[in-house]
mmCIF file of C-alpha atoms in Angstrom:
data_model
loop_
_atom_site.group_PDB
_atom_site.id
_atom_site.type_symbol
_atom_site.label_atom_id
_atom_site.label_comp_id
_atom_site.label_asym_id
_atom_site.label_seq_id
_atom_site.Cartn_x
_atom_site.Cartn_y
_atom_site.Cartn_z
ATOM 1 C CA ASP A 1 -38.351 34.890 17.190
ATOM 2 C CA ALA A 2 -41.708 35.154 18.892
ATOM 3 C CA GLY A 3 -42.689 32.176 20.965
ATOM 4 C CA VAL A 4 -46.162 30.904 21.701
ATOM 5 C CA ILE A 5 -48.293 33.885 22.648
ATOM 6 C CA GLN A 6 -51.212 33.556 25.027
ATOM 7 C CA SER A 7 -53.735 36.136 26.097
ATOM 8 C CA PRO A 8 -54.801 37.311 28.503
ATOM 9 C CA ARG A 9 -52.043 36.594 31.052
ATOM 10 C CA HIS A 10 -54.503 36.933 33.903
ATOM 11 C CA GLU A 11 -58.279 36.681 34.002
ATOM 12 C CA VAL A 12 -60.554 37.141 36.974
ATOM 13 C CA THR A 13 -64.260 36.727 36.466
ATOM 14 C CA GLU A 14 -67.388 35.671 38.274
ATOM 15 C CA MET A 15 -68.832 32.215 38.022
ATOM 16 C CA GLY A 16 -71.339 31.774 35.239
ATOM 17 C CA GLN A 17 -69.500 34.092 32.893
ATOM 18 C CA GLU A 18 -68.029 32.995 29.588
ATOM 19 C CA VAL A 19 -64.245 32.870 29.447
ATOM 20 C CA THR A 20 -62.211 32.829 26.244
ATOM 21 C CA LEU A 21 -58.505 32.087 26.239
ATOM 22 C CA ARG A 22 -56.423 32.756 23.156
ATOM 23 C CA CYS A 23 -53.281 31.302 21.692
ATOM 24 C CA LYS A 24 -51.025 32.107 18.777
ATOM 25 C CA PRO A 25 -48.673 29.215 18.040
ATOM 26 C CA ILE A 26 -45.207 29.543 16.596
ATOM 27 C CA SER A 27 -45.373 29.993 12.860
ATOM 28 C CA GLY A 28 -44.848 26.737 11.010
ATOM 29 C CA HIS A 29 -45.791 24.508 13.925
ATOM 30 C CA ASP A 30 -48.491 22.057 12.899
ATOM 31 C CA TYR A 31 -49.393 20.794 16.373
ATOM 32 C CA LEU A 32 -51.158 22.849 19.034
ATOM 33 C CA PHE A 33 -51.909 21.720 22.579
ATOM 34 C CA TRP A 34 -54.021 23.079 25.428
ATOM 35 C CA TYR A 35 -53.087 22.126 29.010
ATOM 36 C CA ARG A 36 -54.474 22.937 32.425
ATOM 37 C CA GLN A 37 -52.273 23.088 35.523
ATOM 38 C CA THR A 38 -53.481 22.941 39.107
ATOM 39 C CA MET A 39 -51.817 22.088 42.382
ATOM 40 C CA MET A 40 -54.086 19.118 42.914
ATOM 41 C CA ARG A 41 -53.996 17.519 39.469
ATOM 42 C CA GLY A 42 -50.726 18.760 38.016
ATOM 43 C CA LEU A 43 -50.453 19.293 34.266
ATOM 44 C CA GLU A 44 -53.354 17.868 32.263
ATOM 45 C CA LEU A 45 -53.666 17.723 28.489
ATOM 46 C CA LEU A 46 -57.089 18.986 27.489
ATOM 47 C CA ILE A 47 -57.023 18.788 23.703
ATOM 48 C CA TYR A 48 -54.612 18.937 20.808
ATOM 49 C CA PHE A 49 -54.818 19.794 17.139
ATOM 50 C CA ASN A 50 -52.843 18.760 14.105
ATOM 51 C CA ASN A 51 -53.106 21.003 11.044
ATOM 52 C CA ASN A 52 -56.054 22.777 12.699
ATOM 53 C CA VAL A 53 -57.992 19.527 13.181
ATOM 54 C CA PRO A 54 -58.760 18.298 16.727
ATOM 55 C CA ILE A 55 -57.060 14.941 17.213
ATOM 56 C CA ASP A 56 -57.749 14.077 20.828
ATOM 57 C CA ASP A 57 -60.181 15.931 23.089
ATOM 58 C CA SER A 58 -60.531 13.204 25.689
ATOM 59 C CA GLY A 59 -58.995 15.461 28.305
ATOM 60 C CA MET A 60 -61.666 18.125 28.017
ATOM 61 C CA PRO A 61 -63.407 17.968 31.392
ATOM 62 C CA GLU A 62 -66.994 18.456 30.249
ATOM 63 C CA ASP A 63 -69.241 20.095 27.731
ATOM 64 C CA ARG A 64 -68.675 23.506 29.247
ATOM 65 C CA PHE A 65 -65.234 23.435 27.633
ATOM 66 C CA SER A 66 -64.718 23.876 23.912
ATOM 67 C CA ALA A 67 -61.705 24.599 21.735
ATOM 68 C CA LYS A 68 -61.361 25.764 18.169
ATOM 69 C CA MET A 69 -58.562 26.360 15.731
ATOM 70 C CA PRO A 70 -59.974 28.305 12.786
ATOM 71 C CA ASN A 71 -56.566 28.711 11.152
ATOM 72 C CA ALA A 72 -52.926 27.799 11.617
ATOM 73 C CA SER A 73 -52.120 30.916 13.632
ATOM 74 C CA PHE A 74 -54.925 31.068 16.172
ATOM 75 C CA SER A 75 -56.748 28.912 18.682
ATOM 76 C CA THR A 76 -59.268 29.548 21.434
ATOM 77 C CA LEU A 77 -60.306 27.665 24.529
ATOM 78 C CA LYS A 78 -63.726 28.645 25.807
ATOM 79 C CA ILE A 79 -65.447 27.880 29.086
ATOM 80 C CA GLN A 80 -69.174 28.564 29.292
ATOM 81 C CA PRO A 81 -70.454 28.813 31.941
ATOM 82 C CA SER A 82 -67.383 29.080 34.152
ATOM 83 C CA GLU A 83 -67.213 27.609 37.649
ATOM 84 C CA PRO A 84 -64.797 28.202 40.564
ATOM 85 C CA ARG A 85 -63.262 24.746 40.055
ATOM 86 C CA ASP A 86 -62.083 25.869 36.626
ATOM 87 C CA SER A 87 -59.565 28.164 38.309
ATOM 88 C CA ALA A 88 -56.126 27.109 37.080
ATOM 89 C CA VAL A 89 -53.276 28.110 34.828
ATOM 90 C CA TYR A 90 -54.013 27.231 31.215
ATOM 91 C CA PHE A 91 -51.092 26.666 28.882
ATOM 92 C CA CYS A 92 -50.943 26.532 25.134
ATOM 93 C CA ALA A 93 -48.042 24.770 23.417
ATOM 94 C CA SER A 94 -47.069 24.127 19.816
ATOM 95 C CA SER A 95 -44.617 21.899 18.012
ATOM 96 C CA PRO A 96 -43.439 21.097 14.503
ATOM 97 C CA GLY A 97 -44.201 17.448 13.900
ATOM 98 C CA ASP A 98 -42.753 15.217 16.591
ATOM 99 C CA GLN A 99 -40.263 17.802 17.815
ATOM 100 C CA PRO A 100 -40.435 19.027 21.434
ATOM 101 C CA GLN A 101 -43.283 21.314 22.390
ATOM 102 C CA HIS A 102 -42.846 25.023 23.028
ATOM 103 C CA PHE A 103 -45.035 26.462 25.753
ATOM 104 C CA GLY A 104 -46.568 29.877 26.189
ATOM 105 C CA ASP A 105 -46.409 31.689 29.520
ATOM 106 C CA GLY A 106 -49.950 30.650 30.390
ATOM 107 C CA THR A 107 -53.193 32.316 31.408
ATOM 108 C CA ARG A 108 -53.896 32.417 35.126
ATOM 109 C CA LEU A 109 -57.659 32.080 35.450
ATOM 110 C CA SER A 110 -59.535 32.804 38.650
ATOM 111 C CA ILE A 111 -63.283 32.195 38.825
ATOM 112 C CA LEU A 112 -64.886 33.835 41.833
ATOM 113 C CA GLY B 1 -53.454 6.340 34.275
ATOM 114 C CA ASN B 2 -50.307 8.389 34.102
ATOM 115 C CA SER B 3 -47.454 6.396 32.655
ATOM 116 C CA VAL B 4 -44.722 8.725 33.863
ATOM 117 C CA THR B 5 -43.865 8.640 37.565
ATOM 118 C CA GLN B 6 -41.625 11.176 39.275
ATOM 119 C CA MET B 7 -40.389 11.368 42.815
ATOM 120 C CA GLU B 8 -42.591 13.565 44.907
ATOM 121 C CA GLY B 9 -41.313 16.898 46.038
ATOM 122 C CA PRO B 10 -40.578 19.317 47.246
ATOM 123 C CA VAL B 11 -36.851 18.736 47.151
ATOM 124 C CA THR B 12 -34.796 21.223 49.155
ATOM 125 C CA LEU B 13 -31.034 21.380 48.698
ATOM 126 C CA SER B 14 -28.204 23.676 49.618
ATOM 127 C CA GLU B 15 -26.252 25.399 46.888
ATOM 128 C CA GLU B 16 -23.597 23.165 45.282
ATOM 129 C CA ALA B 17 -25.318 19.976 46.422
ATOM 130 C CA PHE B 18 -25.819 17.014 44.092
ATOM 131 C CA LEU B 19 -29.272 16.644 42.590
ATOM 132 C CA THR B 20 -31.161 13.550 41.512
ATOM 133 C CA ILE B 21 -34.811 13.571 40.504
ATOM 134 C CA ASN B 22 -36.088 10.102 39.718
ATOM 135 C CA CYS B 23 -38.352 9.379 36.779
ATOM 136 C CA THR B 24 -39.694 6.071 35.516
ATOM 137 C CA TYR B 25 -42.071 5.381 32.683
ATOM 138 C CA THR B 26 -44.255 2.648 31.283
ATOM 139 C CA ALA B 27 -44.577 2.250 27.539
ATOM 140 C CA THR B 28 -44.706 -0.158 24.661
ATOM 141 C CA GLY B 29 -41.453 0.189 22.823
ATOM 142 C CA TYR B 30 -38.929 2.936 23.380
ATOM 143 C CA PRO B 31 -40.494 6.378 23.218
ATOM 144 C CA SER B 32 -38.502 9.599 23.266
ATOM 145 C CA LEU B 33 -38.046 10.993 26.777
ATOM 146 C CA PHE B 34 -37.848 14.591 27.959
ATOM 147 C CA TRP B 35 -37.215 16.801 30.938
ATOM 148 C CA TYR B 36 -38.943 20.160 31.043
ATOM 149 C CA VAL B 37 -38.370 22.946 33.587
ATOM 150 C CA GLN B 38 -40.890 25.530 34.764
ATOM 151 C CA TYR B 39 -39.623 28.669 36.476
ATOM 152 C CA PRO B 40 -42.078 30.645 38.631
ATOM 153 C CA GLY B 41 -44.703 32.446 36.590
ATOM 154 C CA GLU B 42 -43.551 30.959 33.299
ATOM 155 C CA GLY B 43 -44.444 28.147 30.948
ATOM 156 C CA LEU B 44 -42.534 24.913 30.608
ATOM 157 C CA GLN B 45 -39.232 24.940 28.753
ATOM 158 C CA LEU B 46 -37.468 21.965 27.271
ATOM 159 C CA LEU B 47 -34.380 21.184 29.359
ATOM 160 C CA LEU B 48 -33.094 18.058 27.622
ATOM 161 C CA LYS B 49 -34.204 14.998 25.711
ATOM 162 C CA ALA B 50 -33.145 11.517 24.648
ATOM 163 C CA THR B 51 -34.614 9.786 21.652
ATOM 164 C CA LYS B 52 -33.350 6.231 22.038
ATOM 165 C CA ALA B 53 -32.071 3.781 24.609
ATOM 166 C CA ASP B 54 -28.683 4.590 26.179
ATOM 167 C CA ASP B 55 -28.783 8.156 24.865
ATOM 168 C CA LYS B 56 -27.713 10.822 27.318
ATOM 169 C CA GLY B 57 -29.389 14.213 27.169
ATOM 170 C CA SER B 58 -27.569 17.169 28.688
ATOM 171 C CA ASN B 59 -28.022 20.903 29.052
ATOM 172 C CA LYS B 60 -26.986 23.618 31.546
ATOM 173 C CA GLY B 61 -25.136 21.061 33.671
ATOM 174 C CA PHE B 62 -28.125 18.738 33.869
ATOM 175 C CA GLU B 63 -27.940 15.187 32.530
ATOM 176 C CA ALA B 64 -30.300 12.256 32.109
ATOM 177 C CA THR B 65 -29.627 8.834 30.583
ATOM 178 C CA TYR B 66 -32.286 6.741 28.850
ATOM 179 C CA ARG B 67 -32.166 3.386 30.657
ATOM 180 C CA LYS B 68 -34.380 0.839 28.945
ATOM 181 C CA GLU B 69 -33.491 -1.915 31.429
ATOM 182 C CA THR B 70 -34.951 0.044 34.314
ATOM 183 C CA THR B 71 -37.358 2.174 32.203
ATOM 184 C CA SER B 72 -35.891 5.226 33.869
ATOM 185 C CA PHE B 73 -34.704 8.699 32.916
ATOM 186 C CA HIS B 74 -33.379 10.202 36.143
ATOM 187 C CA LEU B 75 -32.306 13.842 36.107
ATOM 188 C CA GLU B 76 -28.963 14.714 37.706
ATOM 189 C CA LYS B 77 -26.812 17.762 38.287
ATOM 190 C CA GLY B 78 -23.519 17.760 40.088
ATOM 191 C CA SER B 79 -23.755 21.171 41.730
ATOM 192 C CA VAL B 80 -27.049 23.030 41.917
ATOM 193 C CA GLN B 81 -27.449 26.785 42.075
ATOM 194 C CA VAL B 82 -30.144 28.959 43.586
ATOM 195 C CA SER B 83 -31.213 29.810 40.045
ATOM 196 C CA ASP B 84 -32.090 26.135 39.460
ATOM 197 C CA SER B 85 -35.064 26.490 41.799
ATOM 198 C CA ALA B 86 -38.047 25.494 39.665
ATOM 199 C CA VAL B 87 -40.471 22.667 38.971
ATOM 200 C CA TYR B 88 -39.087 19.841 36.846
ATOM 201 C CA PHE B 89 -41.299 17.649 34.674
ATOM 202 C CA CYS B 90 -40.392 14.309 33.157
ATOM 203 C CA ALA B 91 -42.281 13.370 30.000
ATOM 204 C CA ARG B 92 -42.429 10.703 27.347
ATOM 205 C CA ARG B 93 -43.724 10.675 23.814
ATOM 206 C CA GLY B 94 -47.353 9.589 23.753
ATOM 207 C CA GLY B 95 -49.083 7.192 21.435
ATOM 208 C CA SER B 96 -49.921 9.835 18.861
ATOM 209 C CA GLN B 97 -47.260 11.801 17.062
ATOM 210 C CA GLY B 98 -46.658 15.108 18.791
ATOM 211 C CA ASN B 99 -48.375 14.159 22.038
ATOM 212 C CA LEU B 100 -46.475 14.114 25.343
ATOM 213 C CA ILE B 101 -47.350 12.437 28.628
ATOM 214 C CA PHE B 102 -46.055 14.371 31.640
ATOM 215 C CA GLY B 103 -45.267 13.368 35.167
ATOM 216 C CA LYS B 104 -46.725 15.398 38.031
ATOM 217 C CA GLY B 105 -43.618 17.533 38.430
ATOM 218 C CA THR B 106 -41.047 17.855 41.208
ATOM 219 C CA LYS B 107 -40.456 21.186 42.872
ATOM 220 C CA LEU B 108 -36.826 21.959 43.616
ATOM 221 C CA SER B 109 -35.780 24.682 46.045
ATOM 222 C CA VAL B 110 -32.095 25.532 46.335
ATOM 223 C CA LYS B 111 -31.026 27.541 49.389
ATOM 224 C CA PRO B 112 -27.910 29.715 49.430
#
């Protein structure tokens, strides 16, 4: 079975540009999570959705970050404008109800 | 603040050594507890879990026991292998269904 699919795997762009990260959760999973991982701060929850509805976005760092889930099989995390301090690995995860989360392989983002 | 505390790494061991990675948590009640493992360049994978006090989770030779008296969930393995080199994350169920709260991770390096 396909796991959580993230794209792109790597993204390098210049500061000020818009960045869009994509995630396809596992079919049938009603929860979707976006995390950011850095050496300094570890793994941080940014936002999560239940049945396509954002439940908690308190981890979103600032207004430059936005996330959407237009349907059960797709979510995006957008950064506009991007800054060098946004460089990190961004993970998407999904889960069915209160079962353990399944993680994608992440998007390694570098903002120059 | 983070309510899951792990021992700081990195932890470096020789092959076949005994491993302990400490994890303690703060919570109201008795949330489910988890250990996730992250191999280089990959997302997190569930290693084991325990859903109630005194439960023991186990997988791939790793074990962890849910100790409510000490609010701990220490990860142990009797004989580590080079292939166990990874970052290990302790986590507990958050306040909202589906949400997880992660520790900062402990990097393990096993030398041949």
